[in-house]
Every structure is written in C-alpha cells, then in structure tokens.
C-alpha cells in the first residue's frame, strides 16, 4: 500500500492553505494603498520659492510703499529711543532717570488691548496718516530743548504719549497690510517688515548717537519728526484693495479672558519678565559707560554691536 506515512500520534501535521498572490500596489483600489501615498489630486502644491516671493513683492506697488513707511518711521523711532535716555543722563547724571525713559515708552503697552482696538473701529489708512502727523506735532515741544528738572519731566510725558502712538501704529499697520496686499504675499511681507524693523534697530542707535553728539538732542527730535511726516505721505498713497472687516465684538473681552486662558497668560507673564530684565540692563548700561569713562552717547555703539551679535 503506497502513500504518505501517517503523522505521529500527538503531533498531527497541519497543512497551511496556499498563499494567494498579492496584486501590485499600482493595481489596488485607493482604499488599499498605503496611507502615505496620496492621490495626485490631494497632494499639496509645492511652496513658492523665497526668491520668487521677493520678486513678486518688489513688483507690488503697495508692498513697496508699506515697506518704505515702516523703514522710515522705524529709523526715527529707534534713534529717539536711545537718545532720550542719553539726554536725560547728561541732564541729571542719574542712571535711574535715564532708564525711566525706556519705562515711559513701554508703559502704554499695558493698555495695548484697548489702544489696539482703535484699529478695528477706524479706517486703518486714515488712522495711520493722522497718527503720524499727530506724533510729529507731539515732538515739537522738545525742539527747543529740555533743560533742568522741568525739561526732564516734559521729556518723560512726551515719551509716554509717544509709546501710546506706537502701540496704535503697530495694530493699525498690521491691519492695513492685511487689506492692502494679496493674502498669499502676507507671510513674505511680514518677514521683510520684521527684517526692516530689526535693521533699523541696528543702524538707528549709531545714527542717533552721532547726530546727538554733533548737534544735540533737538536735532534728533527734528529728524524723528521728519520721518513721521514722510511716513504720513507714504501711507496716504497706499491703496486698500479689500474692505475693512467689521469690528470684532469680542475684542473688549480679551483682557478679561486672559487670566482664564493658560497659554496667553504664560506668554504675557514671560514677556513681562523679559521686559523687566531688559529695563535693568538698560540702567546698567549707563552706569557701565560712566565706569569706563565714556560719554553716554557711546551707548549707541554698544547697542549696535549688541544687535549685530543677536
């Protein structure tokens, strides 16, 4: 009798069913394809090259005007930011009062949620033009110079209003950019705007300290006022391509929501701590110049070097 020998008892042999041939992935239905392989229609288009985005912005009239306004206004503002402290230091010899200038400039930021809401309720271009003109007018009392204790307190009062103008300008500027440019170009333009702002913070301290050393504080104030007038003319030429959005109703509730939302609360606390430490560093800078036997205007050179290394 022929055939296969019987399996040993207690160890039965099991036959496996033959394996079915697998179809190639290209012939499978879409639901059986790998999840990482998206159909061509669902694949995201490649991001535009940075050089192409920059060329597009260079051909955009509104982008050129807005970038010019940001650069010109930032030049004067950054120059006065440093010179105000140097001015007070030379008038009083006090490092604390010199550092108080930075505090006066940043104090209106605490009212940012309410000051920035003006950009939601008023036409952005008109608000920016009026703001540049009003800020230039605000600086006129300093053109005759600040002398004695009364001059120091006048300078501090002007700096508080100057800081409030800057808070409103930042909000209105961001809103105007969103309504004047193509939405696809906003990311690239915001990068250029940040570069221009930081570049002015690098160059303006040197320029402001040089003008202050040669001609005094009133000439720096005059330079700043002229930059605001130029920025007002540039903003007036910007064409708004889209209608301004309706005022958002929950903007007034933002300060009340802040204590109850963890993420923004942590950001605000961290930023506040950083600004407090920055003020301490500003005060120590004036003392450092005095200890080295250098005039306070040398702080402009130190600030530029610090910015170049950051």
PDB file of C-alpha atoms in Angstrom:
ATOM      1  CA  UNK A   1       0.000   0.000   0.000  1.00  0.00           C
ATOM      2  CA  UNK A   2       1.526   3.249  -1.118  1.00  0.00           C
ATOM      3  CA  UNK A   3       1.027   6.825   0.136  1.00  0.00           C
ATOM      4  CA  UNK A   4       2.359   9.217   2.766  1.00  0.00           C
ATOM      5  CA  UNK A   5       3.162   7.781   6.169  1.00  0.00           C
ATOM      6  CA  UNK A   6       0.668   8.673   8.855  1.00  0.00           C
ATOM      7  CA  UNK A   7       1.535  11.512  11.186  1.00  0.00           C
ATOM      8  CA  UNK A   8       2.867  10.620  14.581  1.00  0.00           C
ATOM      9  CA  UNK A   9       0.213  10.484  17.246  1.00  0.00           C
ATOM     10  CA  UNK A  10       0.071  13.585  19.424  1.00  0.00           C
ATOM     11  CA  UNK A  11       1.825  15.658  16.762  1.00  0.00           C
ATOM     12  CA  UNK A  12      -0.656  15.981  13.912  1.00  0.00           C
ATOM     13  CA  UNK A  13       0.585  17.658  10.791  1.00  0.00           C
ATOM     14  CA  UNK A  14      -1.482  20.637   9.693  1.00  0.00           C
ATOM     15  CA  UNK A  15      -1.490  21.730   6.150  1.00  0.00           C
ATOM     16  CA  UNK A  16      -1.367  25.508   5.516  1.00  0.00           C
ATOM     17  CA  UNK A  17      -3.624  26.860   2.774  1.00  0.00           C
ATOM     18  CA  UNK A  18      -1.720  28.116  -0.247  1.00  0.00           C
ATOM     19  CA  UNK A  19      -0.904  31.854  -0.119  1.00  0.00           C
ATOM     20  CA  UNK A  20      -2.771  33.940  -2.626  1.00  0.00           C
ATOM     21  CA  UNK A  21      -0.668  36.093  -4.912  1.00  0.00           C
ATOM     22  CA  UNK A  22      -0.779  39.792  -3.945  1.00  0.00           C
ATOM     23  CA  UNK A  23      -1.745  42.313  -6.548  1.00  0.00           C
ATOM     24  CA  UNK A  24       0.772  45.056  -7.267  1.00  0.00           C
ATOM     25  CA  UNK A  25       0.127  48.306  -5.352  1.00  0.00           C
ATOM     26  CA  UNK A  26      -0.484  50.223  -8.546  1.00  0.00           C
ATOM     27  CA  UNK A  27      -3.480  47.984  -9.357  1.00  0.00           C
ATOM     28  CA  UNK A  28      -5.015  48.055  -5.890  1.00  0.00           C
ATOM     29  CA  UNK A  29      -8.049  50.177  -5.141  1.00  0.00           C
ATOM     30  CA  UNK A  30      -7.236  53.540  -3.470  1.00  0.00           C
ATOM     31  CA  UNK A  31      -8.545  52.375  -0.083  1.00  0.00           C
ATOM     32  CA  UNK A  32      -5.911  49.577  -0.010  1.00  0.00           C
ATOM     33  CA  UNK A  33      -2.972  51.769  -0.933  1.00  0.00           C
ATOM     34  CA  UNK A  34      -0.540  52.966   1.691  1.00  0.00           C
ATOM     35  CA  UNK A  35      -1.773  55.941   3.691  1.00  0.00           C
ATOM     36  CA  UNK A  36       1.422  57.869   2.919  1.00  0.00           C
ATOM     37  CA  UNK A  37       0.636  57.818  -0.807  1.00  0.00           C
ATOM     38  CA  UNK A  38      -1.949  60.497  -1.521  1.00  0.00           C
ATOM     39  CA  UNK A  39      -3.772  60.640  -4.835  1.00  0.00           C
ATOM     40  CA  UNK A  40      -2.319  63.290  -7.121  1.00  0.00           C
ATOM     41  CA  UNK A  41      -5.413  65.481  -6.754  1.00  0.00           C
ATOM     42  CA  UNK A  42      -4.966  65.667  -2.953  1.00  0.00           C
ATOM     43  CA  UNK A  43      -1.262  66.415  -2.877  1.00  0.00           C
ATOM     44  CA  UNK A  44      -0.359  69.929  -1.713  1.00  0.00           C
ATOM     45  CA  UNK A  45       1.228  72.175  -4.336  1.00  0.00           C
ATOM     46  CA  UNK A  46       4.875  72.986  -3.694  1.00  0.00           C
ATOM     47  CA  UNK A  47       5.514  76.174  -1.740  1.00  0.00           C
ATOM     48  CA  UNK A  48       6.753  79.081  -3.859  1.00  0.00           C
ATOM     49  CA  UNK A  49      10.470  79.706  -3.723  1.00  0.00           C
ATOM     50  CA  UNK A  50      11.537  82.611  -1.486  1.00  0.00           C
ATOM     51  CA  UNK A  51      13.233  84.366  -4.384  1.00  0.00           C
ATOM     52  CA  UNK A  52      10.009  84.231  -6.403  1.00  0.00           C
ATOM     53  CA  UNK A  53       8.037  85.680  -3.474  1.00  0.00           C
ATOM     54  CA  UNK A  54      10.534  88.516  -3.087  1.00  0.00           C
ATOM     55  CA  UNK A  55      10.352  89.322  -6.789  1.00  0.00           C
ATOM     56  CA  UNK A  56       6.570  89.395  -6.576  1.00  0.00           C
ATOM     57  CA  UNK A  57       6.678  91.818  -3.642  1.00  0.00           C
ATOM     58  CA  UNK A  58       9.228  94.001  -5.430  1.00  0.00           C
ATOM     59  CA  UNK A  59       6.745  94.444  -8.298  1.00  0.00           C
ATOM     60  CA  UNK A  60       3.860  95.236  -5.921  1.00  0.00           C
ATOM     61  CA  UNK A  61       3.417  98.995  -5.515  1.00  0.00           C
ATOM     62  CA  UNK A  62       1.586  98.738  -2.194  1.00  0.00           C
ATOM     63  CA  UNK A  63       4.228  96.428  -0.733  1.00  0.00           C
ATOM     64  CA  UNK A  64       6.971  98.886  -1.678  1.00  0.00           C
ATOM     65  CA  UNK A  65       5.106 101.809  -0.129  1.00  0.00           C
ATOM     66  CA  UNK A  66       4.319  99.962   3.089  1.00  0.00           C
ATOM     67  CA  UNK A  67       7.889  98.752   3.473  1.00  0.00           C
ATOM     68  CA  UNK A  68       9.176 102.293   2.898  1.00  0.00           C
ATOM     69  CA  UNK A  69       6.838 103.680   5.565  1.00  0.00           C
ATOM     70  CA  UNK A  70       7.908 101.018   8.061  1.00  0.00           C
ATOM     71  CA  UNK A  71      11.603 101.661   7.400  1.00  0.00           C
ATOM     72  CA  UNK A  72      11.429 105.454   7.589  1.00  0.00           C
ATOM     73  CA  UNK A  73       9.278 105.520  10.712  1.00  0.00           C
ATOM     74  CA  UNK A  74      11.410 102.870  12.406  1.00  0.00           C
ATOM     75  CA  UNK A  75      14.583 104.860  11.774  1.00  0.00           C
ATOM     76  CA  UNK A  76      13.379 107.904  13.698  1.00  0.00           C
ATOM     77  CA  UNK A  77      11.678 105.930  16.466  1.00  0.00           C
ATOM     78  CA  UNK A  78      14.700 103.744  17.209  1.00  0.00           C
ATOM     79  CA  UNK A  79      17.030 106.752  17.194  1.00  0.00           C
ATOM     80  CA  UNK A  80      14.909 108.657  19.711  1.00  0.00           C
ATOM     81  CA  UNK A  81      14.503 105.555  21.884  1.00  0.00           C
ATOM     82  CA  UNK A  82      18.219 105.574  22.666  1.00  0.00           C
ATOM     83  CA  UNK A  83      18.843 109.317  22.597  1.00  0.00           C
ATOM     84  CA  UNK A  84      16.090 110.048  25.139  1.00  0.00           C
ATOM     85  CA  UNK A  85      17.938 108.095  27.821  1.00  0.00           C
ATOM     86  CA  UNK A  86      21.292 109.620  26.881  1.00  0.00           C
ATOM     87  CA  UNK A  87      19.718 113.080  27.001  1.00  0.00           C
ATOM     88  CA  UNK A  88      18.319 112.557  30.498  1.00  0.00           C
ATOM     89  CA  UNK A  89      21.606 111.033  31.681  1.00  0.00           C
ATOM     90  CA  UNK A  90      23.534 114.132  30.619  1.00  0.00           C
ATOM     91  CA  UNK A  91      20.931 116.468  32.136  1.00  0.00           C
ATOM     92  CA  UNK A  92      20.695 114.771  35.517  1.00  0.00           C
ATOM     93  CA  UNK A  93      23.616 112.361  35.822  1.00  0.00           C
ATOM     94  CA  UNK A  94      21.142 109.739  37.099  1.00  0.00           C
ATOM     95  CA  UNK A  95      21.159 106.228  35.674  1.00  0.00           C
ATOM     96  CA  UNK A  96      17.720 105.556  37.169  1.00  0.00           C
ATOM     97  CA  UNK A  97      16.093 108.538  35.459  1.00  0.00           C
ATOM     98  CA  UNK A  98      17.772 107.588  32.183  1.00  0.00           C
ATOM     99  CA  UNK A  99      16.336 104.065  32.446  1.00  0.00           C
ATOM    100  CA  UNK A 100      12.952 105.601  33.290  1.00  0.00           C
ATOM    101  CA  UNK A 101      12.766 106.780  29.664  1.00  0.00           C
ATOM    102  CA  UNK A 102      12.502 103.170  28.493  1.00  0.00           C
ATOM    103  CA  UNK A 103       9.828 102.557  31.123  1.00  0.00           C
ATOM    104  CA  UNK A 104       7.857 105.582  29.884  1.00  0.00           C
ATOM    105  CA  UNK A 105       7.995 104.310  26.309  1.00  0.00           C
ATOM    106  CA  UNK A 106       6.838 100.776  27.195  1.00  0.00           C
ATOM    107  CA  UNK A 107       4.233 101.749  29.807  1.00  0.00           C
ATOM    108  CA  UNK A 108       1.397 102.244  27.244  1.00  0.00           C
ATOM    109  CA  UNK A 109       1.847  98.624  26.151  1.00  0.00           C
ATOM    110  CA  UNK A 110      -0.155  97.656  29.240  1.00  0.00           C
ATOM    111  CA  UNK A 111      -3.149  99.318  27.579  1.00  0.00           C
ATOM    112  CA  UNK A 112      -2.468  97.535  24.280  1.00  0.00           C
ATOM    113  CA  UNK A 113      -5.786  95.602  24.149  1.00  0.00           C
ATOM    114  CA  UNK A 114      -7.739  98.856  24.398  1.00  0.00           C
ATOM    115  CA  UNK A 115      -5.453 101.070  22.296  1.00  0.00           C
ATOM    116  CA  UNK A 116      -5.148  98.439  19.581  1.00  0.00           C
ATOM    117  CA  UNK A 117      -8.935  98.180  19.364  1.00  0.00           C
ATOM    118  CA  UNK A 118      -8.937 101.592  17.660  1.00  0.00           C
ATOM    119  CA  UNK A 119      -7.515  99.878  14.582  1.00  0.00           C
ATOM    120  CA  UNK A 120     -10.651  97.697  14.466  1.00  0.00           C
ATOM    121  CA  UNK A 121     -13.062 100.618  14.670  1.00  0.00           C
ATOM    122  CA  UNK A 122     -11.452 103.254  12.425  1.00  0.00           C
ATOM    123  CA  UNK A 123     -10.235 103.256   8.801  1.00  0.00           C
ATOM    124  CA  UNK A 124      -6.681 101.950   9.005  1.00  0.00           C
ATOM    125  CA  UNK A 125      -5.045 104.132   6.369  1.00  0.00           C
ATOM    126  CA  UNK A 126      -6.637 107.323   7.675  1.00  0.00           C
ATOM    127  CA  UNK A 127      -5.751 106.354  11.228  1.00  0.00           C
ATOM    128  CA  UNK A 128      -2.103 105.810  10.310  1.00  0.00           C
ATOM    129  CA  UNK A 129      -1.849 109.118   8.447  1.00  0.00           C
ATOM    130  CA  UNK A 130      -3.426 111.023  11.341  1.00  0.00           C
ATOM    131  CA  UNK A 131      -1.243 109.176  13.826  1.00  0.00           C
ATOM    132  CA  UNK A 132       1.988 110.080  12.011  1.00  0.00           C
ATOM    133  CA  UNK A 133       1.006 113.748  11.835  1.00  0.00           C
ATOM    134  CA  UNK A 134      -0.087 113.846  15.483  1.00  0.00           C
ATOM    135  CA  UNK A 135       3.140 112.215  16.649  1.00  0.00           C
ATOM    136  CA  UNK A 136       5.242 114.691  14.673  1.00  0.00           C
ATOM    137  CA  UNK A 137       3.267 117.511  16.309  1.00  0.00           C
ATOM    138  CA  UNK A 138       3.736 115.887  19.720  1.00  0.00           C
ATOM    139  CA  UNK A 139       7.513 116.179  19.396  1.00  0.00           C
ATOM    140  CA  UNK A 140       7.542 119.935  18.732  1.00  0.00           C
ATOM    141  CA  UNK A 141       7.903 120.972  22.434  1.00  0.00           C
ATOM    142  CA  UNK A 142      11.233 119.128  22.507  1.00  0.00           C
ATOM    143  CA  UNK A 143      12.609 121.054  19.531  1.00  0.00           C
ATOM    144  CA  UNK A 144      13.511 123.976  21.802  1.00  0.00           C
ATOM    145  CA  UNK A 145      15.411 121.606  24.088  1.00  0.00           C
ATOM    146  CA  UNK A 146      14.835 120.103  27.518  1.00  0.00           C
ATOM    147  CA  UNK A 147      16.664 121.848  30.344  1.00  0.00           C
ATOM    148  CA  UNK A 148      16.501 121.286  34.078  1.00  0.00           C
ATOM    149  CA  UNK A 149      14.022 119.155  36.045  1.00  0.00           C
ATOM    150  CA  UNK A 150      11.031 120.595  34.175  1.00  0.00           C
ATOM    151  CA  UNK A 151      12.578 119.571  30.871  1.00  0.00           C
ATOM    152  CA  UNK A 152      13.163 116.031  32.104  1.00  0.00           C
ATOM    153  CA  UNK A 153       9.536 115.587  33.149  1.00  0.00           C
ATOM    154  CA  UNK A 154       8.388 117.121  29.850  1.00  0.00           C
ATOM    155  CA  UNK A 155      10.509 114.579  28.001  1.00  0.00           C
ATOM    156  CA  UNK A 156       9.068 111.703  30.050  1.00  0.00           C
ATOM    157  CA  UNK A 157       5.490 112.881  29.420  1.00  0.00           C
ATOM    158  CA  UNK A 158       6.153 113.098  25.681  1.00  0.00           C
ATOM    159  CA  UNK A 159       7.639 109.602  25.726  1.00  0.00           C
ATOM    160  CA  UNK A 160       4.508 108.141  27.354  1.00  0.00           C
ATOM    161  CA  UNK A 161       2.310 109.601  24.600  1.00  0.00           C
ATOM    162  CA  UNK A 162       4.909 108.565  22.043  1.00  0.00           C
ATOM    163  CA  UNK A 163       4.705 104.984  23.282  1.00  0.00           C
ATOM    164  CA  UNK A 164       0.902 105.017  23.086  1.00  0.00           C
ATOM    165  CA  UNK A 165       1.173 106.175  19.481  1.00  0.00           C
ATOM    166  CA  UNK A 166       3.499 103.270  18.749  1.00  0.00           C
ATOM    167  CA  UNK A 167       1.051 100.719  20.183  1.00  0.00           C
ATOM    168  CA  UNK A 168      -1.774 102.018  17.992  1.00  0.00           C
ATOM    169  CA  UNK A 169       0.515 102.210  14.964  1.00  0.00           C
ATOM    170  CA  UNK A 170       1.578  98.567  15.280  1.00  0.00           C
ATOM    171  CA  UNK A 171      -2.036  97.374  15.371  1.00  0.00           C
ATOM    172  CA  UNK A 172      -3.196  99.639  12.529  1.00  0.00           C
ATOM    173  CA  UNK A 173      -0.175  98.779  10.415  1.00  0.00           C
ATOM    174  CA  UNK A 174      -0.804  95.039  10.659  1.00  0.00           C
ATOM    175  CA  UNK A 175      -4.464  95.556   9.781  1.00  0.00           C
ATOM    176  CA  UNK A 176      -3.630  97.793   6.805  1.00  0.00           C
ATOM    177  CA  UNK A 177      -1.168  95.257   5.416  1.00  0.00           C
ATOM    178  CA  UNK A 178      -3.869  92.576   5.525  1.00  0.00           C
ATOM    179  CA  UNK A 179      -6.246  94.734   3.460  1.00  0.00           C
ATOM    180  CA  UNK A 180      -3.717  96.204   1.017  1.00  0.00           C
ATOM    181  CA  UNK A 181      -1.747  93.136  -0.090  1.00  0.00           C
ATOM    182  CA  UNK A 182      -2.542  89.808  -1.675  1.00  0.00           C
ATOM    183  CA  UNK A 183      -3.170  87.294   1.150  1.00  0.00           C
ATOM    184  CA  UNK A 184      -0.666  84.901  -0.458  1.00  0.00           C
ATOM    185  CA  UNK A 185       2.078  87.517  -0.024  1.00  0.00           C
ATOM    186  CA  UNK A 186       1.416  88.320   3.632  1.00  0.00           C
ATOM    187  CA  UNK A 187       3.898  85.797   5.017  1.00  0.00           C
ATOM    188  CA  UNK A 188       6.773  87.033   2.874  1.00  0.00           C
ATOM    189  CA  UNK A 189       5.943  90.674   3.505  1.00  0.00           C
ATOM    190  CA  UNK A 190       5.740  90.210   7.264  1.00  0.00           C
ATOM    191  CA  UNK A 191       9.197  88.661   7.136  1.00  0.00           C
ATOM    192  CA  UNK A 192      10.509  91.671   5.220  1.00  0.00           C
ATOM    193  CA  UNK A 193       8.802  94.050   7.627  1.00  0.00           C
ATOM    194  CA  UNK A 194      10.421  92.325  10.599  1.00  0.00           C
ATOM    195  CA  UNK A 195      13.794  92.493   8.856  1.00  0.00           C
ATOM    196  CA  UNK A 196      13.365  96.225   8.224  1.00  0.00           C
ATOM    197  CA  UNK A 197      12.360  96.872  11.839  1.00  0.00           C
ATOM    198  CA  UNK A 198      15.294  94.937  13.261  1.00  0.00           C
ATOM    199  CA  UNK A 199      17.660  96.513  10.751  1.00  0.00           C
ATOM    200  CA  UNK A 200      16.635  99.987  11.878  1.00  0.00           C
ATOM    201  CA  UNK A 201      17.221  98.971  15.498  1.00  0.00           C
ATOM    202  CA  UNK A 202      20.746  98.106  14.424  1.00  0.00           C
ATOM    203  CA  UNK A 203      21.520 101.258  12.427  1.00  0.00           C
ATOM    204  CA  UNK A 204      19.412 103.900  14.178  1.00  0.00           C
ATOM    205  CA  UNK A 205      21.303 103.880  17.519  1.00  0.00           C
ATOM    206  CA  UNK A 206      24.525 104.712  15.681  1.00  0.00           C
ATOM    207  CA  UNK A 207      22.841 107.442  13.640  1.00  0.00           C
ATOM    208  CA  UNK A 208      21.011 108.881  16.654  1.00  0.00           C
ATOM    209  CA  UNK A 209      24.115 108.900  18.837  1.00  0.00           C
ATOM    210  CA  UNK A 210      26.105 110.570  16.066  1.00  0.00           C
ATOM    211  CA  UNK A 211      23.511 113.296  15.494  1.00  0.00           C
ATOM    212  CA  UNK A 212      23.193 113.846  19.246  1.00  0.00           C
ATOM    213  CA  UNK A 213      26.955 114.155  19.704  1.00  0.00           C
ATOM    214  CA  UNK A 214      27.336 116.622  16.839  1.00  0.00           C
ATOM    215  CA  UNK A 215      24.219 118.763  17.160  1.00  0.00           C
ATOM    216  CA  UNK A 216      22.361 117.840  20.350  1.00  0.00           C
ATOM    217  CA  UNK A 217      19.001 116.332  21.284  1.00  0.00           C
ATOM    218  CA  UNK A 218      16.711 118.795  19.443  1.00  0.00           C
ATOM    219  CA  UNK A 219      18.226 117.763  16.091  1.00  0.00           C
ATOM    220  CA  UNK A 220      17.427 114.124  16.813  1.00  0.00           C
ATOM    221  CA  UNK A 221      13.851 115.153  17.638  1.00  0.00           C
ATOM    222  CA  UNK A 222      13.692 117.071  14.351  1.00  0.00           C
ATOM    223  CA  UNK A 223      14.941 114.005  12.470  1.00  0.00           C
ATOM    224  CA  UNK A 224      12.267 111.867  14.119  1.00  0.00           C
ATOM    225  CA  UNK A 225       9.508 114.374  13.339  1.00  0.00           C
ATOM    226  CA  UNK A 226      10.577 114.473   9.685  1.00  0.00           C
ATOM    227  CA  UNK A 227      10.442 110.685   9.436  1.00  0.00           C
ATOM    228  CA  UNK A 228       6.856 110.751  10.699  1.00  0.00           C
ATOM    229  CA  UNK A 229       5.902 113.362   8.100  1.00  0.00           C
ATOM    230  CA  UNK A 230       7.437 111.254   5.328  1.00  0.00           C
ATOM    231  CA  UNK A 231       5.654 108.149   6.628  1.00  0.00           C
ATOM    232  CA  UNK A 232       2.332 110.038   6.635  1.00  0.00           C
ATOM    233  CA  UNK A 233       2.794 110.950   2.965  1.00  0.00           C
ATOM    234  CA  UNK A 234       3.655 107.360   2.080  1.00  0.00           C
ATOM    235  CA  UNK A 235       0.678 105.885   3.962  1.00  0.00           C
ATOM    236  CA  UNK A 236      -1.635 108.350   2.202  1.00  0.00           C
ATOM    237  CA  UNK A 237      -0.620 106.860  -1.173  1.00  0.00           C
ATOM    238  CA  UNK A 238      -1.370 103.256  -0.220  1.00  0.00           C
ATOM    239  CA  UNK A 239      -4.413 101.809  -1.976  1.00  0.00           C
ATOM    240  CA  UNK A 240      -6.614  99.483   0.054  1.00  0.00           C
ATOM    241  CA  UNK A 241      -7.714  96.537  -2.099  1.00  0.00           C
ATOM    242  CA  UNK A 242     -10.254  94.986   0.252  1.00  0.00           C
ATOM    243  CA  UNK A 243     -12.909  96.408   2.511  1.00  0.00           C
ATOM    244  CA  UNK A 244     -12.002  96.604   6.180  1.00  0.00           C
ATOM    245  CA  UNK A 245     -13.611  93.855   8.245  1.00  0.00           C
ATOM    246  CA  UNK A 246     -16.388  94.611  10.684  1.00  0.00           C
ATOM    247  CA  UNK A 247     -15.252  95.402  14.227  1.00  0.00           C
ATOM    248  CA  UNK A 248     -14.978  92.128  16.146  1.00  0.00           C
ATOM    249  CA  UNK A 249     -17.275  92.131  19.144  1.00  0.00           C
ATOM    250  CA  UNK A 250     -15.132  90.007  21.492  1.00  0.00           C
ATOM    251  CA  UNK A 251     -12.127  92.393  21.410  1.00  0.00           C
ATOM    252  CA  UNK A 252     -13.281  94.206  24.543  1.00  0.00           C
ATOM    253  CA  UNK A 253     -13.489  90.893  26.402  1.00  0.00           C
ATOM    254  CA  UNK A 254      -9.903  89.882  25.649  1.00  0.00           C
ATOM    255  CA  UNK A 255      -8.387  91.372  28.842  1.00  0.00           C
ATOM    256  CA  UNK A 256     -10.999  89.587  30.961  1.00  0.00           C
ATOM    257  CA  UNK A 257     -10.335  86.263  29.226  1.00  0.00           C
ATOM    258  CA  UNK A 258      -6.568  86.455  29.687  1.00  0.00           C
ATOM    259  CA  UNK A 259      -6.444  85.230  33.327  1.00  0.00           C
ATOM    260  CA  UNK A 260      -8.554  82.192  32.437  1.00  0.00           C
ATOM    261  CA  UNK A 261      -6.644  81.040  29.314  1.00  0.00           C
ATOM    262  CA  UNK A 262      -3.334  79.351  30.244  1.00  0.00           C
ATOM    263  CA  UNK A 263      -1.294  79.735  27.039  1.00  0.00           C
ATOM    264  CA  UNK A 264      -1.668  83.522  26.513  1.00  0.00           C
ATOM    265  CA  UNK A 265      -1.279  84.083  30.239  1.00  0.00           C
ATOM    266  CA  UNK A 266       2.095  82.323  30.232  1.00  0.00           C
ATOM    267  CA  UNK A 267       3.232  84.295  27.189  1.00  0.00           C
ATOM    268  CA  UNK A 268       2.258  87.616  28.766  1.00  0.00           C
ATOM    269  CA  UNK A 269       3.996  86.777  32.044  1.00  0.00           C
ATOM    270  CA  UNK A 270       7.158  85.669  30.237  1.00  0.00           C
ATOM    271  CA  UNK A 271       7.186  88.806  28.081  1.00  0.00           C
ATOM    272  CA  UNK A 272       6.665  90.996  31.154  1.00  0.00           C
ATOM    273  CA  UNK A 273       9.572  89.350  32.948  1.00  0.00           C
ATOM    274  CA  UNK A 274      11.775  89.783  29.869  1.00  0.00           C
ATOM    275  CA  UNK A 275      10.908  93.482  29.634  1.00  0.00           C
ATOM    276  CA  UNK A 276      11.670  93.964  33.345  1.00  0.00           C
ATOM    277  CA  UNK A 277      15.101  92.402  32.887  1.00  0.00           C
ATOM    278  CA  UNK A 278      15.648  94.500  29.769  1.00  0.00           C
ATOM    279  CA  UNK A 279      14.982  97.654  31.786  1.00  0.00           C
ATOM    280  CA  UNK A 280      17.535  96.550  34.360  1.00  0.00           C
ATOM    281  CA  UNK A 281      20.085  96.004  31.592  1.00  0.00           C
ATOM    282  CA  UNK A 282      19.352  99.492  30.204  1.00  0.00           C
ATOM    283  CA  UNK A 283      20.016 101.092  33.578  1.00  0.00           C
ATOM    284  CA  UNK A 284      23.275  99.193  33.969  1.00  0.00           C
ATOM    285  CA  UNK A 285      24.387 100.297  30.507  1.00  0.00           C
ATOM    286  CA  UNK A 286      24.536 103.960  31.510  1.00  0.00           C
ATOM    287  CA  UNK A 287      26.493 103.073  34.642  1.00  0.00           C
ATOM    288  CA  UNK A 288      28.871 100.946  32.583  1.00  0.00           C
ATOM    289  CA  UNK A 289      29.655 103.856  30.263  1.00  0.00           C
ATOM    290  CA  UNK A 290      30.361 106.081  33.268  1.00  0.00           C
ATOM    291  CA  UNK A 291      32.618 103.458  34.857  1.00  0.00           C
ATOM    292  CA  UNK A 292      34.607 103.187  31.621  1.00  0.00           C
ATOM    293  CA  UNK A 293      34.986 106.955  31.399  1.00  0.00           C
ATOM    294  CA  UNK A 294      32.974 107.178  28.170  1.00  0.00           C
ATOM    295  CA  UNK A 295      30.206 109.672  27.395  1.00  0.00           C
ATOM    296  CA  UNK A 296      26.632 108.288  27.474  1.00  0.00           C
ATOM    297  CA  UNK A 297      26.356 108.605  23.682  1.00  0.00           C
ATOM    298  CA  UNK A 298      28.737 105.654  23.380  1.00  0.00           C
ATOM    299  CA  UNK A 299      25.798 103.508  24.389  1.00  0.00           C
ATOM    300  CA  UNK A 300      24.678 103.813  20.763  1.00  0.00           C
ATOM    301  CA  UNK A 301      27.807 101.986  19.619  1.00  0.00           C
ATOM    302  CA  UNK A 302      27.301  99.328  22.287  1.00  0.00           C
ATOM    303  CA  UNK A 303      23.644  98.868  21.284  1.00  0.00           C
ATOM    304  CA  UNK A 304      24.572  98.464  17.620  1.00  0.00           C
ATOM    305  CA  UNK A 305      27.252  95.903  18.480  1.00  0.00           C
ATOM    306  CA  UNK A 306      24.810  94.050  20.704  1.00  0.00           C
ATOM    307  CA  UNK A 307      22.238  93.997  17.914  1.00  0.00           C
ATOM    308  CA  UNK A 308      24.796  92.710  15.414  1.00  0.00           C
ATOM    309  CA  UNK A 309      25.575  89.771  17.664  1.00  0.00           C
ATOM    310  CA  UNK A 310      21.984  88.865  18.487  1.00  0.00           C
TER     311      UNK A 310
END
